[in-house]
Short mmCIF file of C-alpha atoms in Angstrom, two decimals:
data_model
loop_
_atom_site.label_atom_id
_atom_site.label_comp_id
_atom_site.label_asym_id
_atom_site.label_seq_id
_atom_site.Cartn_x
_atom_site.Cartn_y
_atom_site.Cartn_z
CA UNK A 1 154.53 90.06 56.96
CA UNK A 2 155.56 86.44 55.73
CA UNK A 3 154.03 84.71 58.65
CA UNK A 4 150.89 87.04 58.43
CA UNK A 5 150.28 86.35 54.69
CA UNK A 6 150.53 82.59 55.71
CA UNK A 7 148.14 82.93 58.33
CA UNK A 8 145.51 84.73 55.91
CA UNK A 9 145.37 81.84 53.48
CA UNK A 10 145.06 78.93 56.06
CA UNK A 11 141.75 81.03 57.50
CA UNK A 12 140.87 81.80 54.44
CA UNK A 13 141.42 78.19 52.85
CA UNK A 14 139.35 76.79 56.59
CA UNK A 15 136.11 79.63 55.66
CA UNK A 16 135.67 78.04 52.26
CA UNK A 17 136.21 74.99 53.79
CA UNK A 18 133.34 74.90 55.69
CA UNK A 19 129.92 73.25 55.00
CA UNK A 20 127.27 76.07 53.94
CA UNK A 21 123.97 75.10 53.68
CA UNK A 22 122.45 76.41 50.13
CA UNK A 23 119.70 78.59 49.66
CA UNK A 24 118.01 75.53 47.87
CA UNK A 25 117.96 72.82 50.72
CA UNK A 26 114.79 75.63 52.02
CA UNK A 27 113.79 77.26 48.98
CA UNK A 28 111.76 74.40 47.67
CA UNK A 29 110.69 73.22 50.90
CA UNK A 30 109.36 76.80 52.09
CA UNK A 31 107.30 76.91 48.14
CA UNK A 32 105.38 73.82 49.16
CA UNK A 33 105.13 74.82 52.78
CA UNK A 34 102.91 77.66 51.48
CA UNK A 35 101.15 75.26 48.99
CA UNK A 36 100.60 73.17 51.42
CA UNK A 37 99.36 75.73 54.00
CA UNK A 38 97.41 77.54 51.22
CA UNK A 39 95.23 74.10 50.15
CA UNK A 40 95.03 73.61 54.24
CA UNK A 41 93.17 77.24 54.71
CA UNK A 42 90.70 76.87 51.55
CA UNK A 43 89.29 73.94 53.71
CA UNK A 44 88.85 76.38 57.36
CA UNK A 45 86.17 78.66 58.14
CA UNK A 46 85.16 80.40 61.08
CA UNK A 47 83.50 77.76 62.87
CA UNK A 48 86.54 75.22 62.59
CA UNK A 49 87.68 74.30 65.71
CA UNK A 50 90.80 75.26 66.57
CA UNK A 51 93.73 75.95 69.65
CA UNK A 52 94.12 78.70 71.15
CA UNK A 53 97.49 80.56 69.57
CA UNK A 54 97.17 79.32 65.90
CA UNK A 55 96.83 81.31 63.34
CA UNK A 56 95.60 80.63 59.82
CA UNK A 57 93.44 82.50 56.55
CA UNK A 58 90.04 81.64 57.08
CA UNK A 59 87.62 83.49 54.12
CA UNK A 60 90.16 85.34 52.70
CA UNK A 61 90.79 87.28 56.74
CA UNK A 62 93.76 86.59 58.70
CA UNK A 63 92.85 84.35 61.73
CA UNK A 64 93.56 84.51 65.00
CA UNK A 65 92.35 81.51 67.44
CA UNK A 66 90.83 83.22 70.80
CA UNK A 67 88.89 80.82 73.31
CA UNK A 68 88.62 78.21 70.57
CA UNK A 69 86.69 80.36 67.79
CA UNK A 70 88.71 81.80 65.24
CA UNK A 71 88.57 86.06 65.47
CA UNK A 72 88.77 87.25 61.78
CA UNK A 73 90.62 90.27 60.72
CA UNK A 74 89.34 91.27 57.35
CA UNK A 75 92.50 92.09 54.84
CA UNK A 76 92.65 94.90 52.87
CA UNK A 77 90.29 95.81 49.35
CA UNK A 78 92.00 94.00 46.67
CA UNK A 79 94.36 91.74 48.85
CA UNK A 80 93.97 88.28 50.58
CA UNK A 81 95.19 86.18 53.26
CA UNK A 82 97.97 84.07 52.44
CA UNK A 83 100.57 81.51 53.67
CA UNK A 84 104.08 82.91 52.30
CA UNK A 85 107.72 81.07 51.71
CA UNK A 86 110.30 83.02 53.71
CA UNK A 87 112.83 84.07 51.06
CA UNK A 88 116.32 84.08 54.19
CA UNK A 89 115.55 81.01 56.13
CA UNK A 90 113.26 78.44 56.08
CA UNK A 91 109.66 78.93 56.92
CA UNK A 92 106.78 80.43 56.07
CA UNK A 93 104.75 83.79 56.69
CA UNK A 94 101.04 84.30 56.34
CA UNK A 95 100.06 87.56 56.05
CA UNK A 96 97.69 89.81 53.75
CA UNK A 97 98.88 89.95 50.05
CA UNK A 98 97.82 90.00 46.77
CA UNK A 99 97.01 86.79 44.36
CA UNK A 100 99.72 87.89 41.76
CA UNK A 101 102.08 88.32 44.65
CA UNK A 102 101.47 84.94 46.36
CA UNK A 103 102.12 83.02 43.13
CA UNK A 104 104.85 84.87 42.14
CA UNK A 105 106.85 84.48 45.34
CA UNK A 106 105.73 80.41 45.48
CA UNK A 107 106.68 80.23 41.39
CA UNK A 108 110.30 81.45 42.58
CA UNK A 109 110.68 78.60 45.00
CA UNK A 110 110.61 76.60 41.56
CA UNK A 111 107.12 74.81 43.78
CA UNK A 112 104.16 74.32 42.04
CA UNK A 113 101.00 72.42 43.67
CA UNK A 114 101.49 69.42 41.37
CA UNK A 115 105.12 69.09 42.04
CA UNK A 116 106.85 66.99 44.25
CA UNK A 117 104.85 66.15 47.90
CA UNK A 118 106.06 68.39 50.40
CA UNK A 119 108.96 66.73 53.49
CA UNK A 120 106.87 67.34 56.71
CA UNK A 121 104.99 69.98 56.17
CA UNK A 122 104.27 72.96 58.68
CA UNK A 123 100.60 72.72 59.77
CA UNK A 124 101.15 74.71 63.38
CA UNK A 125 99.02 77.54 61.72
CA UNK A 126 95.96 74.99 60.58
CA UNK A 127 96.37 73.03 63.66
CA UNK A 128 98.75 70.34 63.23
CA UNK A 129 102.86 69.15 63.39
CA UNK A 130 104.84 70.04 61.30
CA UNK A 131 109.14 70.29 60.78
CA UNK A 132 109.56 73.61 59.57
CA UNK A 133 108.78 76.82 61.31
CA UNK A 134 105.46 79.87 60.46
CA UNK A 135 104.97 82.90 61.06
CA UNK A 136 103.03 85.25 61.42
CA UNK A 137 102.31 88.75 59.32
CA UNK A 138 102.31 92.05 61.70
CA UNK A 139 98.87 91.92 62.36
CA UNK A 140 99.05 88.85 65.05
CA UNK A 141 102.08 87.22 67.01
CA UNK A 142 104.25 84.21 66.64
CA UNK A 143 103.64 81.35 65.82
CA UNK A 144 105.90 78.03 66.45
CA UNK A 145 105.92 75.06 64.94
CA UNK A 146 107.53 72.09 66.13
CA UNK A 147 110.65 73.32 65.11
CA UNK A 148 110.53 76.50 66.79
CA UNK A 149 109.62 79.68 65.93
CA UNK A 150 109.66 81.29 62.83
CA UNK A 151 112.63 81.49 60.33
CA UNK A 152 114.67 84.67 58.90
CA UNK A 153 118.04 85.45 57.82
CA UNK A 154 120.66 85.06 60.44
CA UNK A 155 118.90 84.47 62.75
CA UNK A 156 119.19 80.89 63.02
CA UNK A 157 115.88 79.99 61.77
CA UNK A 158 114.24 82.11 64.44
CA UNK A 159 112.40 85.32 62.80
CA UNK A 160 112.46 87.36 66.29
CA UNK A 161 116.28 86.91 66.39
CA UNK A 162 116.82 87.24 63.03
CA UNK A 163 118.84 90.77 62.03
CA UNK A 164 117.00 90.24 58.21
CA UNK A 165 113.88 92.60 58.22
CA UNK A 166 111.21 89.76 56.84
CA UNK A 167 109.46 90.39 53.58
CA UNK A 168 106.11 89.77 55.12
CA UNK A 169 106.56 93.15 57.08
CA UNK A 170 107.73 95.19 54.75
CA UNK A 171 105.26 98.71 55.23
CA UNK A 172 105.41 100.00 51.25
CA UNK A 173 103.57 102.85 52.15
CA UNK A 174 106.49 104.41 54.32
CA UNK A 175 107.98 104.67 50.72
CA UNK A 176 105.26 107.71 50.38
CA UNK A 177 105.94 111.25 52.09
CA UNK A 178 102.16 111.94 51.65
CA UNK A 179 102.46 115.59 49.40
CA UNK A 180 101.06 114.24 46.56
CA UNK A 181 97.36 115.21 48.55
CA UNK A 182 98.34 118.32 50.18
CA UNK A 183 96.42 120.53 52.90
CA UNK A 184 97.93 123.67 54.18
CA UNK A 185 100.84 123.39 56.50
CA UNK A 186 101.16 119.99 55.66
CA UNK A 187 104.78 118.39 55.67
CA UNK A 188 106.61 115.66 54.19
CA UNK A 189 107.38 112.99 55.99
CA UNK A 190 110.52 111.00 56.14
CA UNK A 191 110.59 108.32 53.77
CA UNK A 192 112.42 104.28 54.08
CA UNK A 193 111.93 101.46 51.61
CA UNK A 194 113.23 99.03 54.92
CA UNK A 195 110.61 100.31 58.08
CA UNK A 196 113.67 102.68 59.27
CA UNK A 197 115.52 99.66 60.43
CA UNK A 198 118.70 101.53 60.68
CA UNK A 199 117.05 105.12 61.29
CA UNK A 200 119.11 105.79 64.75
CA UNK A 201 121.92 105.41 63.07
CA UNK A 202 120.87 108.85 61.15
CA UNK A 203 120.74 111.07 64.34
CA UNK A 204 124.34 111.38 66.32
CA UNK A 205 121.89 109.99 69.84
CA UNK A 206 122.56 107.41 72.07
CA UNK A 207 119.99 104.23 71.52
CA UNK A 208 116.95 104.09 74.39
CA UNK A 209 118.27 100.47 75.08
CA UNK A 210 115.72 100.12 78.00
CA UNK A 211 117.02 103.11 79.67
CA UNK A 212 115.48 106.07 81.20
CA UNK A 213 118.22 109.19 78.97
CA UNK A 214 117.23 112.40 80.87
CA UNK A 215 119.66 113.89 78.32
CA UNK A 216 117.66 112.25 75.44
CA UNK A 217 117.97 109.63 72.72
CA UNK A 218 117.01 107.11 69.98
CA UNK A 219 114.89 103.81 70.31
CA UNK A 220 115.11 102.06 67.64
CA UNK A 221 111.74 99.31 68.91
CA UNK A 222 109.08 99.33 66.88
CA UNK A 223 105.26 101.03 68.19
CA UNK A 224 104.28 97.08 67.58
CA UNK A 225 100.27 96.19 67.64
CA UNK A 226 97.68 99.03 67.44
CA UNK A 227 93.96 98.27 69.01
CA UNK A 228 90.71 98.72 66.95
CA UNK A 229 88.40 102.41 67.47
CA UNK A 230 86.75 100.27 69.76
CA UNK A 231 89.25 98.97 71.94
CA UNK A 232 90.79 102.64 72.54
CA UNK A 233 91.33 103.60 76.36
CA UNK A 234 89.54 105.99 78.24
CA UNK A 235 89.80 107.38 82.03
CA UNK A 236 87.85 109.67 84.25
CA UNK A 237 88.54 110.81 87.72
CA UNK A 238 85.65 110.29 90.48
CA UNK A 239 87.69 112.19 92.71
CA UNK A 240 89.03 114.14 93.01
CA UNK A 241 86.58 115.79 90.41
CA UNK A 242 87.09 119.39 88.61
CA UNK A 243 86.42 121.90 91.96
CA UNK A 244 86.23 119.39 94.48
CA UNK A 245 88.50 121.04 97.94
CA UNK A 246 90.18 118.57 99.96
CA UNK A 247 91.59 119.72 103.44
CA UNK A 248 95.57 120.60 103.33
CA UNK A 249 98.14 118.01 104.68
CA UNK A 250 95.22 114.74 105.10
CA UNK A 251 95.10 111.82 103.33
CA UNK A 252 93.39 111.27 100.73
CA UNK A 253 92.82 109.01 97.54
CA UNK A 254 92.27 109.63 94.22
CA UNK A 255 89.62 107.66 91.88
CA UNK A 256 89.86 107.35 88.89
CA UNK A 257 87.32 105.06 86.16
CA UNK A 258 89.40 103.29 83.51
CA UNK A 259 88.15 101.13 80.33
CA UNK A 260 89.76 99.66 77.26
CA UNK A 261 92.81 98.89 78.36
CA UNK A 262 94.02 95.83 80.53
CA UNK A 263 95.77 96.99 83.82
CA UNK A 264 97.95 96.19 86.01
CA UNK A 265 100.99 95.24 83.56
CA UNK A 266 104.20 97.18 83.77
CA UNK A 267 108.27 96.05 83.38
CA UNK A 268 111.22 96.58 84.74
CA UNK A 269 111.45 101.10 84.73
CA UNK A 270 115.06 100.90 85.03
CA UNK A 271 116.07 98.41 82.66
CA UNK A 272 112.66 97.86 79.88
CA UNK A 273 111.82 101.08 79.33
CA UNK A 274 110.52 101.73 75.86
CA UNK A 275 112.45 98.81 75.30
CA UNK A 276 109.54 96.34 73.21
CA UNK A 277 106.77 96.78 70.95
CA UNK A 278 102.88 98.38 72.09
CA UNK A 279 100.94 94.64 72.84
CA UNK A 280 97.21 93.64 72.62
CA UNK A 281 95.25 90.75 75.01
CA UNK A 282 93.25 89.03 73.53
CA UNK A 283 89.99 90.34 73.70
CA UNK A 284 92.54 93.60 71.19
CA UNK A 285 92.88 95.70 74.39
CA UNK A 286 96.06 97.47 75.14
CA UNK A 287 98.33 95.97 77.62
CA UNK A 288 99.49 98.23 80.43
CA UNK A 289 99.19 100.39 83.21
CA UNK A 290 98.27 103.83 84.06
CA UNK A 291 100.04 106.81 86.72
CA UNK A 292 98.53 108.88 88.94
CA UNK A 293 100.78 112.77 88.85
CA UNK A 294 99.61 115.98 90.86
CA UNK A 295 101.80 119.26 89.62
CA UNK A 296 100.66 122.38 91.98
CA UNK A 297 99.02 125.51 89.86
CA UNK A 298 100.29 128.90 90.05
CA UNK A 299 100.09 130.68 86.32
CA UNK A 300 97.79 130.75 83.74
CA UNK A 301 100.56 129.27 81.69
CA UNK A 302 102.07 125.53 80.89
CA UNK A 303 102.94 123.34 83.51
CA UNK A 304 106.82 122.62 84.05
CA UNK A 305 106.31 118.68 83.16
CA UNK A 306 109.89 118.06 85.53
CA UNK A 307 108.04 119.29 88.81
CA UNK A 308 105.05 117.72 90.60
CA UNK A 309 103.81 117.08 94.07
CA UNK A 310 102.38 113.18 93.76
CA UNK A 311 103.45 110.57 91.56
CA UNK A 312 102.69 106.63 92.16
CA UNK A 313 102.65 104.67 89.03
CA UNK A 314 99.27 101.77 89.17
CA UNK A 315 100.85 98.82 89.37
CA UNK A 316 97.78 96.89 90.26
CA UNK A 317 94.81 95.40 88.26
CA UNK A 318 91.82 97.83 88.23
CA UNK A 319 88.94 96.87 90.58
CA UNK A 320 85.67 97.37 89.55
CA UNK A 321 86.71 99.43 86.69
CA UNK A 322 88.67 101.66 88.81
CA UNK A 323 92.68 102.54 89.49
CA UNK A 324 92.84 104.21 92.65
CA UNK A 325 96.16 106.18 94.47
CA UNK A 326 96.56 107.37 98.16
CA UNK A 327 97.96 110.25 99.05
CA UNK A 328 99.14 109.32 102.30
CA UNK A 329 100.72 112.48 103.47
CA UNK A 330 98.01 114.99 102.03
CA UNK A 331 99.05 118.60 99.94
CA UNK A 332 99.39 121.98 101.34
CA UNK A 333 97.53 124.43 101.29
CA UNK A 334 97.06 125.41 96.93
CA UNK A 335 95.41 124.48 93.63
CA UNK A 336 96.31 121.49 92.07
CA UNK A 337 96.02 119.28 88.85
CA UNK A 338 95.65 115.92 88.95
CA UNK A 339 96.26 113.81 85.83
CA UNK A 340 96.35 110.37 85.06
CA UNK A 341 98.98 108.92 82.40
CA UNK A 342 98.02 105.88 80.95
CA UNK A 343 100.75 103.91 79.26
CA UNK A 344 101.73 100.40 77.22
CA UNK A 345 103.39 97.58 79.65
CA UNK A 346 106.83 99.00 79.17
CA UNK A 347 106.00 102.48 79.66
CA UNK A 348 105.43 104.25 76.64
CA UNK A 349 101.94 106.46 75.49
CA UNK A 350 98.94 104.45 74.08
CA UNK A 351 98.99 104.27 70.69
CA UNK A 352 95.54 104.27 69.11
CA UNK A 353 94.67 103.36 64.69
CA UNK A 354 93.09 107.39 64.15
CA UNK A 355 94.10 110.76 64.57
CA UNK A 356 91.02 112.20 65.75
CA UNK A 357 89.70 110.99 69.01
CA UNK A 358 88.99 111.68 71.90
CA UNK A 359 91.63 111.40 75.15
CA UNK A 360 92.79 108.65 76.16
CA UNK A 361 94.08 110.10 79.41
CA UNK A 362 91.64 112.89 81.94
CA UNK A 363 92.52 115.89 84.23
CA UNK A 364 90.80 117.81 86.72
CA UNK A 365 91.65 121.05 89.14
CA UNK A 366 90.97 120.77 92.20
CA UNK A 367 91.54 123.42 95.47
CA UNK A 368 93.58 122.00 99.03
CA UNK A 369 92.84 124.43 101.84
CA UNK A 370 93.59 124.84 105.33
CA UNK A 371 90.03 123.88 106.41
CA UNK A 372 88.83 122.12 103.87
CA UNK A 373 86.30 124.71 102.81
CA UNK A 374 86.09 126.48 99.74
CA UNK A 375 86.95 130.73 99.59
CA UNK A 376 84.33 132.56 101.85
CA UNK A 377 83.41 129.88 103.92
CA UNK A 378 81.61 127.58 102.04
CA UNK A 379 81.73 124.08 103.24
CA UNK A 380 83.17 121.16 101.58
CA UNK A 381 80.88 118.51 101.13
CA UNK A 382 83.18 115.96 99.23
CA UNK A 383 84.94 113.61 101.12
CA UNK A 384 88.56 113.90 100.66
CA UNK A 385 89.26 110.83 102.50
CA UNK A 386 89.37 107.39 100.47
CA UNK A 387 85.69 108.36 99.02
CA UNK A 388 84.34 105.51 99.87
CA UNK A 389 86.85 103.84 97.31
CA UNK A 390 88.91 100.15 97.36
CA UNK A 391 92.68 100.54 99.15
CA UNK A 392 95.41 102.30 97.08
CA UNK A 393 97.20 100.44 94.46
CA UNK A 394 100.75 100.51 93.71
CA UNK A 395 102.67 100.05 96.98
CA UNK A 396 105.76 100.07 96.11
CA UNK A 397 105.72 103.15 94.76
CA UNK A 398 106.51 106.31 96.54
CA UNK A 399 104.23 108.16 98.89
CA UNK A 400 103.25 111.71 98.48
CA UNK A 401 106.27 112.96 97.85
CA UNK A 402 105.42 116.50 98.33
CA UNK A 403 107.92 118.40 100.79
CA UNK A 404 107.37 122.49 99.79
CA UNK A 405 104.95 124.73 102.02
CA UNK A 406 102.57 126.79 101.05
CA UNK A 407 104.18 130.05 100.42
CA UNK A 408 100.81 131.92 100.64
CA UNK A 409 98.55 130.12 102.89
CA UNK A 410 95.21 129.59 101.79
CA UNK A 411 93.58 130.30 98.86
CA UNK A 412 94.21 133.99 98.19
CA UNK A 413 90.96 134.38 97.44
CA UNK A 414 91.16 133.23 93.48
CA UNK A 415 88.41 131.27 91.57
CA UNK A 416 88.93 127.69 91.13
CA UNK A 417 89.68 126.89 87.32
CA UNK A 418 86.61 124.48 87.12
CA UNK A 419 86.61 123.94 83.82
CA UNK A 420 82.79 123.84 82.17
CA UNK A 421 81.17 121.57 79.48
CA UNK A 422 83.02 121.90 76.36
CA UNK A 423 80.06 122.13 73.41
CA UNK A 424 80.93 120.45 71.12
CA UNK A 425 83.51 121.39 68.04
CA UNK A 426 83.44 124.91 70.11
CA UNK A 427 86.10 126.50 72.50
CA UNK A 428 85.38 126.49 75.66
CA UNK A 429 84.88 130.49 77.34
CA UNK A 430 85.46 129.42 80.85
CA UNK A 431 88.91 130.34 81.28
CA UNK A 432 89.02 131.35 85.17
CA UNK A 433 91.88 132.57 86.91
CA UNK A 434 93.79 130.58 89.16
CA UNK A 435 94.40 133.05 92.60
CA UNK A 436 96.71 130.84 94.04
CA UNK A 437 100.16 132.18 95.25
CA UNK A 438 101.23 128.97 96.74
CA UNK A 439 104.66 127.70 95.47
CA UNK A 440 104.72 124.27 93.54
CA UNK A 441 105.64 121.45 96.14
CA UNK A 442 108.52 119.48 93.52
CA UNK A 443 109.76 117.13 96.10
CA UNK A 444 107.83 114.69 94.71
CA UNK A 445 110.35 111.63 93.40
CA UNK A 446 109.38 109.00 90.76
CA UNK A 447 106.86 106.75 92.13
CA UNK A 448 110.58 103.72 90.73
CA UNK A 449 108.96 104.42 87.18
#
């Protein structure tokens, strides 16, 4: 006991003797840096020369340099774009805020425009070089000064390794449950004063941690960058389309037109699944990839998402605005649904800025018959193999893994569930039944995804 007490006193003495950097060592400098940047921003306009990756405030808008030209994102009504001093570490941040908030944050550092000249002001966001660090708001990626990435508490001056929430990314709107204005059936939202940074600690679930956990998990990664409505992805199957007929057990190529996203970007699905936020390219489009899944249809009810006849991750970029997937062994006779799954690079579903929007994916229902003809002997006018498209992408994924045989052989006389055009805002009246009695060919693997 006496030894333990002596050891504890010794350790306490050593700890207290360690030099600690006082907050004042960077607080005043942060304020002076923010003032200097705001003065520099005041002299910029949208035609000012810039360096790709550079961020600034231009005409009270958040500005990103893309291709040597500033791209402006206006702040919300009543807000301005400004450089603010970080609180927990050396550096500044660029974000949309109010004039009152900007002035209060700078004043709290003890800095003023008439104060001493700042030492080594960081001009990285304005195109120069500096010794301190500048970060940007959630409207853009972090920028780097000569000292590295932006500051943040507990991260050694690097905001991306900090364990402290930076004030520039605090979403005050998360404190509202939405019930101030109610609609019929509306439920209250969860609320948070710290961006839900510890939400998963309340769930009693394992952290997703980049893994595909089939029993469920909680993912702490932020949702990330959201595109504009002009950059929402869209897809449409060119082959097979609704009502097309494909010959059984014969190779064919799925062809899908796609727009509004940068395809061909995928991460390691075994180590980095849902492990990073959604990201946008310099055109404001989601950086990601797509998948093709084919399921056999045996009833009018919802299909089982764990069962599929074919799955392929499309890991290569679209060619001529189209993605293709080779079903090399074909499919047994029956009725099928082909669907797209468009995702961000870390395999999460694409996130877009508004609730009311058209589907980001596509689906089509088609028939696979023993002779490639429709029920009743009508000839098939659609060429199933290749469809005149480029060769399949995503060659590292598995080929057609359907091993199930058609329990009923032919179509069984049922009508093909071809969907008619949906009148705007009206319900689709064509609810044809699928006469197939075949079993779901569910032997397929997930193509490495």
